[in-house]
């Protein structure tokens, strides 16, 4: 059951205090966070599946006036939106639209920027994903649970790309080595195309520029590096950003928060009235 709510401000005590874990795989990722709060309008290249079993979160498209209160929602790629976790533990599962599963999700839910999910089999799969997180399961177990959930919603397997193989080769290179230097000319050479032809074909196949996709891949890698320890300046440099300010701007644009607001599991400050894990 879902309901719409006026677009009022969130409780000022709430903020995005931390993300417990972020795990990447080729073409997707899962972000698990506790005590999540409201983020600013943002958009990112991946489809976003937001899940809070037995809890109520708020979400809306940037062009909408009212919040939708729900426990599960899906956001289409590159669509500005806002999110408020209302202090709960929330799972964010990201699926790149170039994958077979992403393509299927676009076909099913692409008519709206934000759609509320009311799937009979989704609740148990979302609960299983959260259970792995609460049990501090392995990264592999977390990925398996997330990918199983994606395949249930999409009715298609996760992993394989459905783009032109020449563009697919470049996507594969970026996903395998998001931290490596790669300019337009080098990417065009991988695709065996001229830079001009590659630029146009990349946009036609993915909907965004080569540079924008590279930043998308790198920001996820930087977040994983930052949560693994060390400074965000080091994480920015390791991911190929010019500096931490560049990473911060990119993260705010794509996720509505600064990377410094993301903390490893166990280090996020708890809010009054919230239970310890």
Coordinates of C-alpha atoms in Angstrom, one line a residue:
X1 CA 0.0 0.0 0.0
X2 CA 1.3 3.5 -0.9
X3 CA 0.1 7.0 -0.4
X4 CA 1.0 10.4 -1.6
X5 CA 2.1 13.1 0.9
X6 CA 2.7 16.9 0.5
X7 CA 6.3 17.9 -0.3
X8 CA 7.1 19.2 3.1
X9 CA 10.6 19.4 4.6
X10 CA 12.1 16.4 6.3
X11 CA 12.9 16.3 10.0
X12 CA 16.0 18.6 10.4
X13 CA 17.6 16.0 12.8
X14 CA 17.7 13.5 10.0
X15 CA 20.6 13.4 7.5
X16 CA 22.3 10.8 5.5
X17 CA 24.5 9.7 8.4
X18 CA 26.2 6.8 6.7
X19 CA 26.1 3.9 4.3
X20 CA 26.8 0.6 5.9
X21 CA 28.1 -1.1 2.7
X22 CA 28.5 -0.6 -1.0
X23 CA 29.3 -3.6 -3.3
X24 CA 29.8 -3.3 -7.0
X25 CA 29.5 -5.8 -9.8
X26 CA 29.7 -5.3 -13.6
X27 CA 26.6 -3.4 -14.6
X28 CA 25.2 -2.9 -11.1
X29 CA 25.7 -2.3 -7.4
X30 CA 23.9 -2.5 -4.0
X31 CA 24.1 0.2 -1.4
X32 CA 22.9 -0.6 2.2
X33 CA 22.5 2.2 4.6
X34 CA 21.2 2.8 8.2
X35 CA 19.5 5.9 9.6
X36 CA 19.1 7.3 6.0
X37 CA 17.6 10.7 5.7
X38 CA 16.6 13.1 2.9
X39 CA 18.9 13.9 0.0
X40 CA 18.8 16.7 -2.5
X41 CA 17.5 16.4 -6.1
X42 CA 19.8 14.3 -8.1
X43 CA 20.0 11.9 -11.1
X44 CA 22.2 9.0 -12.1
X45 CA 22.7 6.8 -15.0
X46 CA 21.5 3.5 -13.4
X47 CA 18.0 2.4 -12.7
X48 CA 17.4 2.6 -8.9
X49 CA 15.4 0.1 -6.9
X50 CA 14.7 1.4 -3.4
X51 CA 13.6 -1.1 -0.7
X52 CA 12.7 -0.7 3.0
X53 CA 10.9 -3.9 4.1
X54 CA 8.1 -3.3 6.7
X55 CA 9.1 0.4 6.7
X56 CA 7.8 3.6 5.0
X57 CA 10.1 5.8 3.0
X58 CA 9.4 8.8 0.9
X59 CA 10.3 9.3 -2.8
X60 CA 9.2 11.6 -5.6
X61 CA 10.3 12.8 -9.0
X62 CA 11.8 16.3 -9.1
X63 CA 8.9 17.5 -11.1
X64 CA 6.3 16.1 -8.7
X65 CA 4.7 18.2 -5.9
X66 CA 3.8 15.4 -3.6
X67 CA 5.9 12.7 -1.9
X68 CA 5.0 9.1 -2.3
X69 CA 5.2 7.0 0.9
X70 CA 6.0 3.4 0.2
X71 CA 8.3 0.5 1.1
X72 CA 9.5 -0.1 -2.5
X73 CA 10.0 2.1 -5.6
X74 CA 11.9 2.1 -8.9
X75 CA 13.5 5.2 -10.5
X76 CA 14.4 5.3 -14.2
X77 CA 17.9 6.3 -15.3
X78 CA 18.9 9.9 -15.6
X79 CA 15.6 11.1 -14.1
X80 CA 15.9 13.8 -11.3
X81 CA 14.3 12.7 -8.1
X82 CA 14.4 13.1 -4.3
X83 CA 14.5 10.5 -1.6
X84 CA 13.9 10.4 2.2
X85 CA 14.7 7.3 4.1
X86 CA 12.9 8.6 7.2
X87 CA 15.6 7.3 9.4
X88 CA 15.3 3.6 8.3
X89 CA 17.6 1.0 7.0
X90 CA 17.3 1.1 3.2
X91 CA 18.6 -0.9 0.3
X92 CA 19.4 0.9 -3.0
X93 CA 20.0 -1.6 -5.9
X94 CA 21.3 0.0 -9.1
X95 CA 21.1 -1.6 -12.5
X96 CA 22.7 -0.1 -15.6
X97 CA 20.1 0.3 -18.5
X98 CA 22.6 -1.2 -21.0
X99 CA 22.3 -4.7 -19.3
X100 CA 19.6 -7.2 -20.3
X101 CA 17.9 -6.8 -16.9
X102 CA 18.1 -3.0 -17.2
X103 CA 16.6 -3.1 -20.7
X104 CA 13.7 -5.3 -19.4
X105 CA 13.1 -2.9 -16.4
X106 CA 13.0 0.1 -18.8
X107 CA 10.3 -1.7 -20.9
X108 CA 8.2 -2.4 -17.8
X109 CA 8.6 0.8 -15.9
X110 CA 10.0 3.4 -18.3
X111 CA 6.6 5.3 -18.6
X112 CA 7.2 7.1 -15.4
X113 CA 10.2 8.7 -13.7
X114 CA 9.3 7.1 -10.4
X115 CA 7.1 4.0 -10.0
X116 CA 5.9 2.4 -6.8
X117 CA 6.4 -1.3 -6.6
X118 CA 3.7 -3.6 -5.3
X119 CA 5.0 -7.1 -6.3
X120 CA 3.9 -10.2 -4.4
X121 CA 7.3 -11.8 -4.6
X122 CA 9.3 -8.7 -4.0
X123 CA 8.8 -8.4 -0.3
X124 CA 10.4 -11.7 0.6
X125 CA 13.3 -11.0 -1.7
X126 CA 13.8 -7.5 -0.2
X127 CA 13.6 -9.0 3.3
X128 CA 16.2 -11.6 2.3
X129 CA 18.6 -8.9 1.1
X130 CA 18.2 -6.9 4.3
X131 CA 18.7 -10.1 6.3
X132 CA 22.1 -10.7 4.7
X133 CA 23.1 -7.1 5.5
X134 CA 22.0 -7.4 9.2
X135 CA 23.8 -10.7 9.5
X136 CA 26.9 -9.0 8.1
X137 CA 27.1 -11.6 5.3
X138 CA 29.8 -11.7 2.7
X139 CA 29.9 -9.3 -0.3
X140 CA 29.1 -12.3 -2.5
X141 CA 26.0 -13.1 -0.5
X142 CA 24.8 -9.5 -0.7
X143 CA 25.4 -9.4 -4.4
X144 CA 23.6 -12.8 -4.9
X145 CA 20.5 -11.5 -3.0
X146 CA 20.5 -8.2 -4.9
X147 CA 20.9 -9.9 -8.3
X148 CA 18.1 -12.4 -7.5
X149 CA 15.8 -9.5 -6.7
X150 CA 16.7 -7.8 -9.9
X151 CA 16.1 -10.9 -12.0
X152 CA 12.7 -11.3 -10.3
X153 CA 11.6 -7.8 -11.1
X154 CA 13.0 -7.8 -14.6
X155 CA 12.2 -11.3 -15.7
X156 CA 15.7 -11.4 -17.2
X157 CA 19.2 -12.4 -16.1
X158 CA 21.7 -9.9 -14.8
X159 CA 25.0 -9.1 -16.4
X160 CA 24.8 -9.3 -20.2
X161 CA 24.8 -6.1 -22.2
X162 CA 22.3 -5.5 -25.0
X163 CA 24.1 -2.6 -26.7
X164 CA 26.2 -2.6 -29.9
X165 CA 29.2 -4.9 -29.3
X166 CA 31.6 -2.1 -30.0
X167 CA 30.2 0.1 -27.3
X168 CA 29.9 -3.0 -25.1
X169 CA 33.6 -3.5 -25.3
X170 CA 34.2 0.0 -24.0
X171 CA 31.7 -0.4 -21.2
X172 CA 33.4 -3.6 -20.2
X173 CA 36.8 -1.9 -20.2
X174 CA 35.5 1.0 -18.0
X175 CA 33.7 -1.4 -15.5
X176 CA 36.9 -3.6 -15.2
X177 CA 39.2 -0.6 -14.8
X178 CA 37.2 2.5 -13.7
X179 CA 40.4 4.0 -12.2
X180 CA 42.4 3.7 -15.4
X181 CA 43.1 6.7 -17.7
X182 CA 40.8 6.5 -20.7
X183 CA 40.1 9.4 -23.1
X184 CA 37.8 9.6 -26.0
X185 CA 40.4 8.7 -28.6
X186 CA 41.5 5.6 -26.6
X187 CA 37.9 4.5 -26.2
X188 CA 37.2 5.0 -29.9
X189 CA 40.3 2.8 -30.7
X190 CA 38.8 0.0 -28.5
X191 CA 35.6 0.3 -30.5
X192 CA 37.5 0.4 -33.8
X193 CA 35.8 3.7 -34.7
X194 CA 36.8 7.2 -35.4
X195 CA 36.4 9.5 -32.3
X196 CA 33.6 11.4 -34.0
X197 CA 31.7 8.2 -34.9
X198 CA 32.3 6.7 -31.5
X199 CA 31.0 9.8 -29.7
X200 CA 27.7 9.7 -31.6
X201 CA 27.3 5.9 -31.3
X202 CA 28.0 5.9 -27.6
X203 CA 25.3 8.5 -27.0
X204 CA 22.8 6.7 -29.2
X205 CA 23.4 3.4 -27.4
X206 CA 23.5 4.6 -23.8
X207 CA 21.7 7.9 -23.8
X208 CA 24.6 9.8 -22.2
X209 CA 28.0 10.9 -23.3
X210 CA 31.2 8.9 -22.9
X211 CA 32.5 11.3 -20.3
X212 CA 29.3 11.2 -18.3
X213 CA 29.4 7.4 -18.2
X214 CA 33.0 7.4 -17.2
X215 CA 32.2 9.7 -14.2
X216 CA 29.3 7.4 -13.3
X217 CA 31.6 4.4 -13.1
X218 CA 34.3 6.3 -11.2
X219 CA 32.1 7.7 -8.5
X220 CA 30.9 4.3 -7.5
X221 CA 34.5 3.1 -7.4
X222 CA 35.6 6.1 -5.4
X223 CA 32.8 5.5 -2.8
X224 CA 33.9 1.9 -2.3
X225 CA 37.5 3.0 -1.9
X226 CA 36.5 5.7 0.5
X227 CA 34.5 3.4 2.7
X228 CA 37.4 0.9 2.7
X229 CA 39.5 3.4 4.7
X230 CA 41.8 6.3 4.1
X231 CA 40.8 9.8 3.1
X232 CA 38.3 10.9 0.5
X233 CA 41.1 12.8 -1.2
X234 CA 42.9 9.5 -1.7
X235 CA 39.7 7.8 -2.9
X236 CA 39.2 10.6 -5.4
X237 CA 42.7 10.3 -6.8
X238 CA 42.5 6.5 -6.9
X239 CA 39.3 6.7 -9.0
X240 CA 40.7 9.2 -11.5
X241 CA 39.1 12.4 -10.2
X242 CA 41.1 15.6 -10.3
X243 CA 40.7 16.2 -6.6
X244 CA 38.2 15.6 -3.7
X245 CA 36.2 18.7 -4.8
X246 CA 35.6 17.1 -8.2
X247 CA 34.5 13.9 -6.5
X248 CA 32.2 15.8 -4.2
X249 CA 30.5 17.7 -7.0
X250 CA 30.0 14.6 -9.0
X251 CA 28.6 12.7 -6.0
X252 CA 26.2 15.5 -5.1
X253 CA 25.0 15.6 -8.7
X254 CA 24.4 11.9 -8.9
X255 CA 23.4 11.0 -5.4
X256 CA 22.3 14.2 -3.7
X257 CA 25.0 14.0 -1.0
X258 CA 28.7 14.6 -0.4
X259 CA 30.8 11.5 -0.1
X260 CA 31.9 12.7 3.3
X261 CA 28.4 11.9 4.5
X262 CA 29.0 8.2 3.8
X263 CA 30.5 6.2 6.6
X264 CA 31.4 2.5 6.9
X265 CA 29.1 0.2 8.9
X266 CA 29.4 0.7 12.6
X267 CA 30.6 4.3 12.4
X268 CA 27.4 6.1 11.5
X269 CA 26.1 8.2 14.4
X270 CA 22.6 7.1 15.6
X271 CA 19.7 9.4 16.0
X272 CA 17.6 9.9 19.1
X273 CA 15.0 7.1 19.3
X274 CA 16.7 4.8 16.8
X275 CA 17.6 1.3 17.9
X276 CA 21.1 -0.1 17.7
X277 CA 21.7 -2.9 15.3

